């Protein structure tokens, strides 16, 4: 079953649930995305997000007004920074959570320790747990959060937008003649990449590349000697890699001219915020990856020709310019940044 069929099944199931039941079953017991029965209030008014991506999705749904607490590193959108923090998503502070008097906490299975969730629930606070593992799951999370928070139409709009943008990338990638080897770096000391069971691995595949870090380890470490053997054709480095500056990160790669990506000026630093959290912004990351891995599929589009003549750019800057143009309007409205 391909990605679009799976998304269609998810959307149909939500619609059928509404048709058969008259409205989403918000009051009483619901099954969360970790398979747990949870008693959710009919109209939650005091919500705590137990991970940064959850806060981001609640704001995306237009329900930021009900958000009363977030965890450390909840920095997107800007409004999230001003909310009270209740510790980290790995170590939420139970006393702070109780003090904020929430009527609902929303947690994440891959992050919030189970015993912490159980302690919150023992204090009489329901916890609805999400469990996104891929892009389809993120769309399902958006739809379920929309049901719970009274933002069904907003959720359906986001789901449709994500699905359509993914479909457009898939259509464009069908014209790609090759699948270049991609090395995606998320840390610098040591060098860390991404393995099989990660969102970035899925993005690289959808964007028409081959993840050279693919393997059983989710976040494998590499030496420069191993990277030389892999000989990546495209290198993507996140802006948060080890907390180093873009200049330092680029300088580390430029000393290895025998690597094809370095020799051909195909080393790119991207905004970590578009790749490191399971939210709808991963689709922006997908669009950027597609343009960086297969610039030849984007350069001659009408959109790009109207933006500026590609021939006026130095060869080494053309790839990044394509990606910037593709997302300029979208980023201007969302405040996100492509380096």
GROMACS .gro file of C-alpha atoms in nm:
model
  339
    1UNK     CA    1   0.000   0.000   0.000
    2UNK     CA    2   0.161   0.326  -0.111
    3UNK     CA    3   0.171   0.646   0.094
    4UNK     CA    4  -0.124   0.818  -0.074
    5UNK     CA    5  -0.351   0.514  -0.037
    6UNK     CA    6  -0.265   0.491   0.334
    7UNK     CA    7  -0.344   0.861   0.380
    8UNK     CA    8  -0.677   0.816   0.198
    9UNK     CA    9  -0.771   0.529   0.427
   10UNK     CA   10  -0.693   0.743   0.732
   11UNK     CA   11  -0.904   1.036   0.607
   12UNK     CA   12  -1.194   0.808   0.510
   13UNK     CA   13  -1.195   0.644   0.851
   14UNK     CA   14  -1.224   0.986   1.020
   15UNK     CA   15  -1.509   1.090   0.792
   16UNK     CA   16  -1.695   0.761   0.840
   17UNK     CA   17  -1.661   0.792   1.215
   18UNK     CA   18  -1.823   1.136   1.200
   19UNK     CA   19  -2.104   1.018   0.968
   20UNK     CA   20  -2.190   0.711   1.173
   21UNK     CA   21  -2.167   0.872   1.514
   22UNK     CA   22  -2.292   1.220   1.428
   23UNK     CA   23  -1.981   1.378   1.588
   24UNK     CA   24  -1.643   1.267   1.718
   25UNK     CA   25  -1.670   1.083   2.051
   26UNK     CA   26  -1.483   1.341   2.254
   27UNK     CA   27  -1.649   1.300   2.593
   28UNK     CA   28  -1.585   0.991   2.799
   29UNK     CA   29  -1.340   0.718   2.715
   30UNK     CA   30  -1.137   0.727   2.393
   31UNK     CA   31  -0.846   0.517   2.270
   32UNK     CA   32  -0.529   0.719   2.234
   33UNK     CA   33  -0.260   0.655   1.974
   34UNK     CA   34  -0.068   0.428   2.210
   35UNK     CA   35  -0.373   0.201   2.235
   36UNK     CA   36  -0.473   0.316   2.585
   37UNK     CA   37  -0.823   0.399   2.708
   38UNK     CA   38  -0.832   0.760   2.829
   39UNK     CA   39  -1.118   0.969   2.967
   40UNK     CA   40  -1.090   1.299   2.780
   41UNK     CA   41  -1.292   1.611   2.875
   42UNK     CA   42  -1.549   1.725   2.622
   43UNK     CA   43  -1.392   2.068   2.567
   44UNK     CA   44  -1.039   2.081   2.715
   45UNK     CA   45  -0.957   2.432   2.837
   46UNK     CA   46  -0.630   2.381   3.021
   47UNK     CA   47  -0.389   2.164   2.822
   48UNK     CA   48  -0.024   2.085   2.889
   49UNK     CA   49   0.192   1.965   2.600
   50UNK     CA   50   0.450   1.715   2.724
   51UNK     CA   51   0.682   1.756   2.421
   52UNK     CA   52   0.780   2.048   2.193
   53UNK     CA   53   0.625   1.892   1.881
   54UNK     CA   54   0.290   1.862   2.058
   55UNK     CA   55   0.289   2.231   2.146
   56UNK     CA   56   0.374   2.315   1.786
   57UNK     CA   57   0.085   2.107   1.651
   58UNK     CA   58  -0.164   2.259   1.897
   59UNK     CA   59  -0.066   2.609   1.781
   60UNK     CA   60  -0.090   2.494   1.417
   61UNK     CA   61  -0.450   2.389   1.488
   62UNK     CA   62  -0.528   2.740   1.613
   63UNK     CA   63  -0.582   2.620   1.970
   64UNK     CA   64  -0.286   2.786   2.138
   65UNK     CA   65  -0.527   2.962   2.377
   66UNK     CA   66  -0.596   2.637   2.565
   67UNK     CA   67  -0.226   2.559   2.605
   68UNK     CA   68  -0.122   2.639   2.963
   69UNK     CA   69   0.214   2.463   2.988
   70UNK     CA   70   0.493   2.324   2.770
   71UNK     CA   71   0.825   2.144   2.810
   72UNK     CA   72   1.182   2.266   2.771
   73UNK     CA   73   1.286   2.358   2.413
   74UNK     CA   74   0.929   2.442   2.310
   75UNK     CA   75   1.042   2.729   2.088
   76UNK     CA   76   0.810   2.715   1.788
   77UNK     CA   77   0.603   2.909   1.718
   78UNK     CA   78   0.733   3.214   1.903
   79UNK     CA   79   0.430   3.220   2.137
   80UNK     CA   80   0.535   2.887   2.287
   81UNK     CA   81   0.841   3.047   2.446
   82UNK     CA   82   0.627   3.258   2.680
   83UNK     CA   83   0.433   2.965   2.830
   84UNK     CA   84   0.522   2.810   3.169
   85UNK     CA   85   0.759   2.514   3.139
   86UNK     CA   86   0.708   2.186   3.323
   87UNK     CA   87   1.054   2.036   3.285
   88UNK     CA   88   1.183   1.839   2.988
   89UNK     CA   89   0.982   1.587   2.789
   90UNK     CA   90   1.201   1.311   2.930
   91UNK     CA   91   1.168   1.438   3.288
   92UNK     CA   92   0.842   1.631   3.330
   93UNK     CA   93   0.803   1.800   3.669
   94UNK     CA   94   0.490   1.655   3.831
   95UNK     CA   95   0.457   1.934   4.088
   96UNK     CA   96   0.466   2.203   3.818
   97UNK     CA   97   0.212   2.012   3.613
   98UNK     CA   98  -0.031   1.980   3.905
   99UNK     CA   99   0.015   2.347   3.997
  100UNK     CA  100  -0.107   2.453   3.650
  101UNK     CA  101  -0.436   2.263   3.708
  102UNK     CA  102  -0.465   2.106   3.362
  103UNK     CA  103  -0.775   1.920   3.255
  104UNK     CA  104  -0.570   1.731   2.994
  105UNK     CA  105  -0.207   1.648   2.923
  106UNK     CA  106  -0.096   1.534   2.579
  107UNK     CA  107   0.213   1.315   2.580
  108UNK     CA  108   0.427   1.119   2.338
  109UNK     CA  109   0.510   0.750   2.368
  110UNK     CA  110   0.862   0.786   2.230
  111UNK     CA  111   0.985   1.037   2.485
  112UNK     CA  112   0.770   1.060   2.797
  113UNK     CA  113   0.862   0.778   3.040
  114UNK     CA  114   0.569   0.548   3.111
  115UNK     CA  115   0.604   0.580   3.488
  116UNK     CA  116   0.577   0.960   3.459
  117UNK     CA  117   0.256   0.932   3.257
  118UNK     CA  118   0.118   0.693   3.518
  119UNK     CA  119   0.203   0.937   3.799
  120UNK     CA  120   0.026   1.220   3.619
  121UNK     CA  121  -0.281   1.003   3.572
  122UNK     CA  122  -0.266   0.895   3.937
  123UNK     CA  123  -0.300   1.264   4.024
  124UNK     CA  124  -0.634   1.266   3.843
  125UNK     CA  125  -0.510   1.427   3.519
  126UNK     CA  126  -0.587   1.240   3.195
  127UNK     CA  127  -0.300   1.192   2.949
  128UNK     CA  128  -0.370   1.138   2.580
  129UNK     CA  129  -0.059   0.980   2.425
  130UNK     CA  130   0.044   1.016   2.061
  131UNK     CA  131   0.288   0.785   1.884
  132UNK     CA  132   0.401   0.921   1.546
  133UNK     CA  133   0.647   0.697   1.361
  134UNK     CA  134   0.616   0.828   1.005
  135UNK     CA  135   0.448   1.100   0.798
  136UNK     CA  136   0.119   0.911   0.783
  137UNK     CA  137   0.117   0.889   1.162
  138UNK     CA  138   0.174   1.264   1.192
  139UNK     CA  139  -0.131   1.327   0.975
  140UNK     CA  140  -0.334   1.092   1.194
  141UNK     CA  141  -0.208   1.272   1.507
  142UNK     CA  142  -0.319   1.607   1.363
  143UNK     CA  143  -0.666   1.467   1.292
  144UNK     CA  144  -0.702   1.314   1.639
  145UNK     CA  145  -0.581   1.629   1.815
  146UNK     CA  146  -0.828   1.826   1.606
  147UNK     CA  147  -1.109   1.601   1.729
  148UNK     CA  148  -1.006   1.631   2.093
  149UNK     CA  149  -0.946   2.006   2.090
  150UNK     CA  150  -1.248   2.110   1.885
  151UNK     CA  151  -1.046   2.199   1.575
  152UNK     CA  152  -1.173   1.935   1.335
  153UNK     CA  153  -1.191   2.156   1.026
  154UNK     CA  154  -0.849   2.304   1.088
  155UNK     CA  155  -0.706   1.954   1.128
  156UNK     CA  156  -0.863   1.832   0.806
  157UNK     CA  157  -0.721   2.132   0.622
  158UNK     CA  158  -0.371   2.063   0.754
  159UNK     CA  159  -0.403   1.694   0.665
  160UNK     CA  160  -0.513   1.775   0.310
  161UNK     CA  161  -0.230   2.028   0.267
  162UNK     CA  162   0.034   1.783   0.391
  163UNK     CA  163  -0.099   1.500   0.173
  164UNK     CA  164  -0.109   1.716  -0.140
  165UNK     CA  165   0.242   1.851  -0.091
  166UNK     CA  166   0.377   1.500  -0.036
  167UNK     CA  167   0.194   1.387  -0.350
  168UNK     CA  168   0.350   1.668  -0.552
  169UNK     CA  169   0.698   1.566  -0.441
  170UNK     CA  170   0.628   1.202  -0.528
  171UNK     CA  171   0.504   1.300  -0.874
  172UNK     CA  172   0.812   1.510  -0.940
  173UNK     CA  173   1.049   1.238  -0.817
  174UNK     CA  174   0.912   0.995  -1.077
  175UNK     CA  175   1.111   1.192  -1.333
  176UNK     CA  176   1.439   1.140  -1.150
  177UNK     CA  177   1.685   0.926  -1.344
  178UNK     CA  178   1.902   0.839  -1.044
  179UNK     CA  179   1.885   0.811  -0.666
  180UNK     CA  180   2.197   0.985  -0.529
  181UNK     CA  181   2.364   0.867  -0.210
  182UNK     CA  182   2.284   1.112   0.072
  183UNK     CA  183   2.466   1.154   0.402
  184UNK     CA  184   2.252   1.337   0.659
  185UNK     CA  185   2.451   1.470   0.955
  186UNK     CA  186   2.280   1.562   1.282
  187UNK     CA  187   2.586   1.591   1.509
  188UNK     CA  188   2.948   1.682   1.454
  189UNK     CA  189   3.155   1.543   1.743
  190UNK     CA  190   3.120   1.256   1.696
  191UNK     CA  191   2.967   1.254   1.350
  192UNK     CA  192   2.613   1.114   1.382
  193UNK     CA  193   2.373   1.033   1.099
  194UNK     CA  194   2.024   0.880   1.076
  195UNK     CA  195   1.934   0.513   1.037
  196UNK     CA  196   1.636   0.316   0.916
  197UNK     CA  197   1.364   0.380   1.174
  198UNK     CA  198   1.374   0.760   1.157
  199UNK     CA  199   1.164   1.032   1.000
  200UNK     CA  200   1.462   1.165   0.806
  201UNK     CA  201   1.521   0.825   0.645
  202UNK     CA  202   1.163   0.837   0.513
  203UNK     CA  203   1.212   1.193   0.389
  204UNK     CA  204   1.532   1.105   0.202
  205UNK     CA  205   1.359   0.813   0.032
  206UNK     CA  206   1.054   1.020  -0.069
  207UNK     CA  207   1.290   1.294  -0.194
  208UNK     CA  208   1.456   1.054  -0.436
  209UNK     CA  209   1.775   0.977  -0.247
  210UNK     CA  210   1.943   0.679  -0.081
  211UNK     CA  211   2.021   0.723   0.288
  212UNK     CA  212   2.384   0.617   0.332
  213UNK     CA  213   2.333   0.596   0.708
  214UNK     CA  214   2.054   0.342   0.672
  215UNK     CA  215   2.097   0.048   0.906
  216UNK     CA  216   1.967  -0.107   1.229
  217UNK     CA  217   2.096   0.176   1.451
  218UNK     CA  218   1.861   0.476   1.459
  219UNK     CA  219   2.148   0.722   1.498
  220UNK     CA  220   2.475   0.561   1.385
  221UNK     CA  221   2.817   0.718   1.435
  222UNK     CA  222   3.069   0.752   1.154
  223UNK     CA  223   3.437   0.830   1.120
  224UNK     CA  224   3.575   1.034   0.831
  225UNK     CA  225   3.738   0.718   0.699
  226UNK     CA  226   3.398   0.549   0.680
  227UNK     CA  227   3.246   0.854   0.510
  228UNK     CA  228   3.523   0.849   0.250
  229UNK     CA  229   3.427   0.491   0.168
  230UNK     CA  230   3.058   0.581   0.145
  231UNK     CA  231   3.143   0.865  -0.098
  232UNK     CA  232   2.816   1.060  -0.059
  233UNK     CA  233   2.696   1.253  -0.360
  234UNK     CA  234   2.489   1.489  -0.143
  235UNK     CA  235   2.557   1.593   0.216
  236UNK     CA  236   2.292   1.754   0.436
  237UNK     CA  237   2.396   1.900   0.772
  238UNK     CA  238   2.141   2.029   1.023
  239UNK     CA  239   2.199   2.371   1.172
  240UNK     CA  240   2.201   2.225   1.524
  241UNK     CA  241   2.477   1.969   1.458
  242UNK     CA  242   2.677   1.978   1.780
  243UNK     CA  243   2.587   2.343   1.835
  244UNK     CA  244   2.858   2.452   1.591
  245UNK     CA  245   2.836   2.744   1.350
  246UNK     CA  246   2.748   2.695   0.985
  247UNK     CA  247   3.099   2.809   0.889
  248UNK     CA  248   3.260   2.549   1.115
  249UNK     CA  249   3.037   2.268   0.988
  250UNK     CA  250   3.101   2.355   0.624
  251UNK     CA  251   3.474   2.389   0.691
  252UNK     CA  252   3.490   2.037   0.831
  253UNK     CA  253   3.359   1.897   0.503
  254UNK     CA  254   3.555   2.121   0.267
  255UNK     CA  255   3.884   1.967   0.372
  256UNK     CA  256   3.777   1.635   0.213
  257UNK     CA  257   3.780   1.723  -0.158
  258UNK     CA  258   3.786   1.355  -0.257
  259UNK     CA  259   3.422   1.321  -0.141
  260UNK     CA  260   3.194   1.372  -0.445
  261UNK     CA  261   2.951   1.599  -0.255
  262UNK     CA  262   3.236   1.827  -0.149
  263UNK     CA  263   3.401   1.828  -0.491
  264UNK     CA  264   3.071   1.918  -0.660
  265UNK     CA  265   2.960   2.181  -0.403
  266UNK     CA  266   2.670   1.973  -0.280
  267UNK     CA  267   2.714   2.013   0.095
  268UNK     CA  268   2.420   2.203   0.245
  269UNK     CA  269   2.331   2.328   0.593
  270UNK     CA  270   1.957   2.323   0.663
  271UNK     CA  271   1.731   2.442   0.944
  272UNK     CA  272   1.720   2.167   1.208
  273UNK     CA  273   1.367   2.274   1.304
  274UNK     CA  274   1.234   2.133   0.978
  275UNK     CA  275   1.376   1.787   1.040
  276UNK     CA  276   1.408   1.705   1.409
  277UNK     CA  277   1.047   1.712   1.529
  278UNK     CA  278   0.749   1.501   1.414
  279UNK     CA  279   0.519   1.784   1.305
  280UNK     CA  280   0.370   1.911   0.982
  281UNK     CA  281   0.689   2.108   0.917
  282UNK     CA  282   0.856   1.782   0.816
  283UNK     CA  283   0.679   1.830   0.483
  284UNK     CA  284   0.875   2.154   0.438
  285UNK     CA  285   1.186   1.951   0.511
  286UNK     CA  286   1.080   1.702   0.245
  287UNK     CA  287   1.037   1.979  -0.013
  288UNK     CA  288   1.381   2.117   0.067
  289UNK     CA  289   1.544   1.773   0.045
  290UNK     CA  290   1.378   1.706  -0.289
  291UNK     CA  291   1.517   2.031  -0.433
  292UNK     CA  292   1.865   1.969  -0.291
  293UNK     CA  293   1.887   1.604  -0.396
  294UNK     CA  294   1.730   1.657  -0.741
  295UNK     CA  295   1.779   2.023  -0.839
  296UNK     CA  296   1.752   1.923  -1.204
  297UNK     CA  297   1.382   1.847  -1.150
  298UNK     CA  298   1.310   2.198  -1.021
  299UNK     CA  299   1.533   2.441  -1.208
  300UNK     CA  300   1.321   2.469  -1.522
  301UNK     CA  301   0.981   2.499  -1.355
  302UNK     CA  302   0.767   2.802  -1.437
  303UNK     CA  303   0.777   2.908  -1.071
  304UNK     CA  304   1.155   2.921  -1.070
  305UNK     CA  305   1.187   3.090  -1.408
  306UNK     CA  306   0.958   3.370  -1.290
  307UNK     CA  307   1.153   3.410  -0.965
  308UNK     CA  308   1.491   3.474  -1.130
  309UNK     CA  309   1.700   3.347  -1.419
  310UNK     CA  310   1.895   3.047  -1.286
  311UNK     CA  311   2.183   3.118  -1.522
  312UNK     CA  312   2.263   3.439  -1.336
  313UNK     CA  313   2.375   3.244  -1.032
  314UNK     CA  314   2.720   3.098  -0.973
  315UNK     CA  315   2.718   2.723  -1.029
  316UNK     CA  316   2.801   2.641  -0.668
  317UNK     CA  317   2.500   2.840  -0.542
  318UNK     CA  318   2.230   2.718  -0.779
  319UNK     CA  319   2.108   2.421  -0.579
  320UNK     CA  320   2.052   2.614  -0.257
  321UNK     CA  321   1.885   2.896  -0.449
  322UNK     CA  322   1.632   2.656  -0.597
  323UNK     CA  323   1.536   2.528  -0.252
  324UNK     CA  324   1.509   2.881  -0.117
  325UNK     CA  325   1.279   2.991  -0.397
  326UNK     CA  326   1.053   2.689  -0.366
  327UNK     CA  327   0.978   2.775  -0.004
  328UNK     CA  328   1.016   3.152   0.008
  329UNK     CA  329   0.645   3.232   0.021
  330UNK     CA  330   0.565   2.955   0.267
  331UNK     CA  331   0.849   3.046   0.501
  332UNK     CA  332   0.756   3.412   0.492
  333UNK     CA  333   0.414   3.324   0.634
  334UNK     CA  334   0.530   3.070   0.892
  335UNK     CA  335   0.845   3.238   1.016
  336UNK     CA  336   1.059   2.932   0.949
  337UNK     CA  337   1.406   2.972   0.808
  338UNK     CA  338   1.614   2.790   0.553
  339UNK     CA  339   1.986   2.856   0.598
   0.00000   0.00000   0.00000
